[in-house]
Amino acid sequence: STYFYKGQEDDDDFEKLILQEFDLALRKFITGVNDKEVTNRYPVFKIDENGNYVYEHTKEPVDVMNGDIVTYTIRVYNEGKVDGYASSVTDYLPPQLEFVVDDDENFNAKYGWQIDSSLRKATTTILKRDDIDPEANLLKAFDDKTLDYKELKIKCRVKSTSDLDKVITNIAEITAYTDKDGNVIVD
């Protein structure tokens, strides 16, 4: 910025600070139903004519049946100018989805998901800063060319209870952030 502050006296002096922006974004999309891979839902990042960040990907519903296993992919992007971590991500499961704990591959455990006692809130800290390898989960700052991201996956079983539940909405969010040194930061 070229803002000039005129001092009041001969001995006035000042220093400018530029506040750097920390800004993580999350996109959640379906990448599998049972053993079938779903490949047409991956988000494509663009900057529109007004300079806004846009993720283009279909939000058309995917047809499922009771008992189907749905795999969601959660991408955490760093749209800001500061390196950092998504130290906690939470997925809020609607009543029509059940957290899968009994699969042969322990899929959800590999991503560090922990389900709360209500069975509606799954949380993982797998993307937090790793003291042994701090670069492993670090989301690098956006340099106007490269948009860094990390991915998580979660599996849920469809468990619809009535005809009123025909459209299922599953929401996830980044619930804690840290800077490159592991210090808590506000997004």
Tab-separated table of C-alpha atoms in Angstrom:
chain	number	residue	atom	x	y	z
A	1	SER	CA	0.000	0.000	0.000
A	2	THR	CA	1.200	3.534	-0.700
A	3	TYR	CA	-0.708	5.175	2.160
A	4	PHE	CA	1.276	8.090	3.606
A	5	TYR	CA	0.869	9.153	7.232
A	6	LYS	CA	2.005	12.722	7.885
A	7	GLY	CA	3.474	13.007	11.357
A	8	GLN	CA	2.523	15.812	13.701
A	9	GLU	CA	6.013	16.674	14.924
A	10	ASP	CA	9.612	16.559	13.668
A	11	ASP	CA	10.337	13.567	15.859
A	12	ASP	CA	7.337	11.429	14.768
A	13	ASP	CA	8.167	8.128	13.172
A	14	PHE	CA	6.083	5.096	12.254
A	15	GLU	CA	6.289	1.703	10.617
A	16	LYS	CA	3.706	0.060	8.359
A	17	LEU	CA	2.415	-3.479	8.790
A	18	ILE	CA	0.660	-5.501	6.124
A	19	LEU	CA	-1.764	-8.046	7.498
A	20	GLN	CA	-1.327	-11.323	5.629
A	21	GLU	CA	-4.460	-13.294	4.829
A	22	PHE	CA	-4.915	-16.856	6.099
A	23	ASP	CA	-7.746	-18.472	4.188
A	24	LEU	CA	-8.478	-22.173	3.929
A	25	ALA	CA	-11.407	-23.455	1.870
A	26	LEU	CA	-13.086	-26.850	1.882
A	27	ARG	CA	-14.839	-28.775	-0.890
A	28	LYS	CA	-16.640	-32.067	-0.311
A	29	PHE	CA	-17.687	-34.349	-3.140
A	30	ILE	CA	-18.737	-37.952	-3.720
A	31	THR	CA	-16.028	-40.181	-5.227
A	32	GLY	CA	-17.560	-43.612	-4.741
A	33	VAL	CA	-20.735	-45.608	-4.204
A	34	ASN	CA	-20.133	-49.174	-3.040
A	35	ASP	CA	-17.290	-50.460	-5.237
A	36	LYS	CA	-18.001	-48.048	-8.099
A	37	GLU	CA	-15.740	-45.022	-8.467
A	38	VAL	CA	-17.450	-41.684	-9.217
A	39	THR	CA	-15.085	-39.497	-11.277
A	40	ASN	CA	-17.216	-36.614	-12.603
A	41	ARG	CA	-17.461	-34.575	-9.395
A	42	TYR	CA	-13.894	-33.333	-8.823
A	43	PRO	CA	-13.806	-29.548	-8.336
A	44	VAL	CA	-11.960	-27.382	-10.855
A	45	PHE	CA	-10.549	-24.151	-9.429
A	46	LYS	CA	-10.869	-20.922	-11.426
A	47	ILE	CA	-10.610	-17.206	-10.842
A	48	ASP	CA	-13.593	-15.421	-12.396
A	49	GLU	CA	-13.568	-12.034	-14.195
A	50	ASN	CA	-14.128	-10.229	-10.848
A	51	GLY	CA	-11.165	-11.939	-9.177
A	52	ASN	CA	-13.371	-14.276	-7.104
A	53	TYR	CA	-12.233	-17.842	-6.452
A	54	VAL	CA	-14.690	-20.337	-7.933
A	55	TYR	CA	-14.826	-24.130	-7.772
A	56	GLU	CA	-16.749	-25.648	-10.628
A	57	HIS	CA	-18.156	-29.119	-10.085
A	58	THR	CA	-21.524	-30.754	-10.364
A	59	LYS	CA	-23.847	-30.784	-7.384
A	60	GLU	CA	-26.383	-33.036	-9.085
A	61	PRO	CA	-27.605	-35.643	-6.582
A	62	VAL	CA	-26.194	-39.154	-6.815
A	63	ASP	CA	-28.750	-41.985	-6.667
A	64	VAL	CA	-28.214	-44.409	-3.793
A	65	MET	CA	-30.198	-47.094	-1.982
A	66	ASN	CA	-30.455	-48.128	1.672
A	67	GLY	CA	-27.304	-49.964	2.691
A	68	ASP	CA	-25.092	-48.399	0.000
A	69	ILE	CA	-21.640	-47.243	1.074
A	70	VAL	CA	-20.818	-43.697	-0.062
A	71	THR	CA	-17.241	-42.431	-0.149
A	72	TYR	CA	-16.809	-38.680	0.201
A	73	THR	CA	-13.574	-36.864	-0.579
A	74	ILE	CA	-12.884	-33.681	1.352
A	75	ARG	CA	-10.315	-31.306	-0.116
A	76	VAL	CA	-8.875	-28.531	1.996
A	77	TYR	CA	-7.392	-25.724	-0.143
A	78	ASN	CA	-5.162	-22.840	0.931
A	79	GLU	CA	-6.504	-19.714	-0.803
A	80	GLY	CA	-4.537	-17.373	1.455
A	81	LYS	CA	-1.078	-15.857	1.545
A	82	VAL	CA	0.095	-17.705	4.686
A	83	ASP	CA	1.226	-21.335	5.033
A	84	GLY	CA	-0.772	-23.346	7.565
A	85	TYR	CA	-2.627	-26.467	8.609
A	86	ALA	CA	-6.231	-27.610	8.845
A	87	SER	CA	-5.585	-29.044	12.293
A	88	SER	CA	-9.152	-30.323	12.717
A	89	VAL	CA	-11.864	-31.196	10.183
A	90	THR	CA	-15.398	-32.166	11.222
A	91	ASP	CA	-18.067	-33.952	9.194
A	92	TYR	CA	-21.656	-33.535	10.430
A	93	LEU	CA	-23.579	-36.663	9.460
A	94	PRO	CA	-27.324	-36.391	8.860
A	95	PRO	CA	-29.609	-39.116	10.289
A	96	GLN	CA	-29.699	-40.860	6.892
A	97	LEU	CA	-25.945	-41.565	6.961
A	98	GLU	CA	-24.128	-43.894	9.320
A	99	PHE	CA	-20.391	-43.727	9.984
A	100	VAL	CA	-18.770	-46.964	8.734
A	101	VAL	CA	-16.727	-48.713	11.434
A	102	ASP	CA	-17.011	-52.348	10.386
A	103	ASP	CA	-15.335	-52.528	6.979
A	104	ASP	CA	-12.445	-54.914	6.350
A	105	GLU	CA	-9.947	-52.193	5.465
A	106	ASN	CA	-10.582	-49.877	8.463
A	107	PHE	CA	-10.997	-47.121	5.883
A	108	ASN	CA	-12.181	-44.331	8.215
A	109	ALA	CA	-9.544	-45.175	10.831
A	110	LYS	CA	-6.801	-44.633	8.208
A	111	TYR	CA	-7.947	-41.020	7.930
A	112	GLY	CA	-8.056	-40.597	11.704
A	113	TRP	CA	-11.824	-40.147	11.934
A	114	GLN	CA	-13.310	-40.324	15.422
A	115	ILE	CA	-17.097	-40.447	15.845
A	116	ASP	CA	-18.723	-38.759	18.855
A	117	SER	CA	-21.299	-40.398	21.158
A	118	SER	CA	-24.229	-38.993	19.134
A	119	LEU	CA	-22.849	-40.807	16.042
A	120	ARG	CA	-23.518	-37.574	14.096
A	121	LYS	CA	-20.156	-35.794	14.294
A	122	ALA	CA	-16.931	-37.295	12.925
A	123	THR	CA	-13.689	-35.387	13.499
A	124	THR	CA	-10.130	-35.926	12.331
A	125	THR	CA	-6.869	-34.186	13.187
A	126	ILE	CA	-4.811	-36.094	10.619
A	127	LEU	CA	-3.939	-32.876	8.718
A	128	LYS	CA	-2.454	-31.142	11.781
A	129	ARG	CA	1.209	-30.243	12.047
A	130	ASP	CA	3.397	-33.320	12.437
A	131	ASP	CA	6.446	-32.519	14.589
A	132	ILE	CA	8.481	-35.294	12.945
A	133	ASP	CA	7.698	-34.142	9.394
A	134	PRO	CA	6.240	-30.579	9.521
A	135	GLU	CA	6.048	-30.369	5.703
A	136	ALA	CA	3.835	-33.479	5.377
A	137	ASN	CA	0.490	-31.734	5.993
A	138	LEU	CA	1.508	-28.129	5.397
A	139	LEU	CA	-0.803	-26.237	3.051
A	140	LYS	CA	1.410	-23.811	1.155
A	141	ALA	CA	0.255	-20.244	0.531
A	142	PHE	CA	-1.503	-19.509	-2.755
A	143	ASP	CA	0.966	-17.756	-5.073
A	144	ASP	CA	-1.630	-16.844	-7.752
A	145	LYS	CA	-0.495	-19.863	-9.799
A	146	THR	CA	-0.467	-22.904	-7.546
A	147	LEU	CA	-3.371	-23.706	-5.216
A	148	ASP	CA	-2.203	-26.250	-2.649
A	149	TYR	CA	-4.625	-28.780	-1.161
A	150	LYS	CA	-4.770	-31.919	0.986
A	151	GLU	CA	-7.408	-34.639	0.768
A	152	LEU	CA	-9.337	-36.696	3.293
A	153	LYS	CA	-11.886	-39.412	2.640
A	154	ILE	CA	-14.763	-40.724	4.721
A	155	LYS	CA	-17.141	-43.635	4.181
A	156	CYS	CA	-20.773	-43.642	5.269
A	157	ARG	CA	-23.612	-46.141	4.930
A	158	VAL	CA	-26.995	-44.937	3.659
A	159	LYS	CA	-29.659	-45.544	6.280
A	160	SER	CA	-32.837	-43.787	5.157
A	161	THR	CA	-35.749	-44.140	7.559
A	162	SER	CA	-38.709	-42.798	5.591
A	163	ASP	CA	-39.855	-41.336	2.295
A	164	LEU	CA	-39.242	-37.871	3.756
A	165	ASP	CA	-35.476	-38.500	3.777
A	166	LYS	CA	-35.014	-38.803	0.032
A	167	VAL	CA	-32.451	-35.977	-0.305
A	168	ILE	CA	-29.452	-36.345	1.979
A	169	THR	CA	-27.195	-33.366	2.663
A	170	ASN	CA	-23.850	-34.000	4.346
A	171	ILE	CA	-21.834	-31.013	5.592
A	172	ALA	CA	-18.168	-30.762	6.609
A	173	GLU	CA	-16.046	-27.879	7.889
A	174	ILE	CA	-12.551	-27.020	9.010
A	175	THR	CA	-12.915	-26.627	12.773
A	176	ALA	CA	-9.366	-25.641	13.807
A	177	TYR	CA	-6.478	-23.929	12.036
A	178	THR	CA	-2.805	-23.457	12.835
A	179	ASP	CA	0.028	-21.555	11.193
A	180	LYS	CA	3.206	-23.190	9.894
A	181	ASP	CA	4.617	-23.280	13.453
A	182	GLY	CA	1.526	-25.026	14.856
A	183	ASN	CA	0.152	-21.895	16.578
A	184	VAL	CA	-3.624	-21.359	16.568
A	185	ILE	CA	-4.678	-18.876	13.905
A	186	VAL	CA	-8.005	-17.391	12.790
A	187	ASP	CA	-9.254	-18.042	9.247
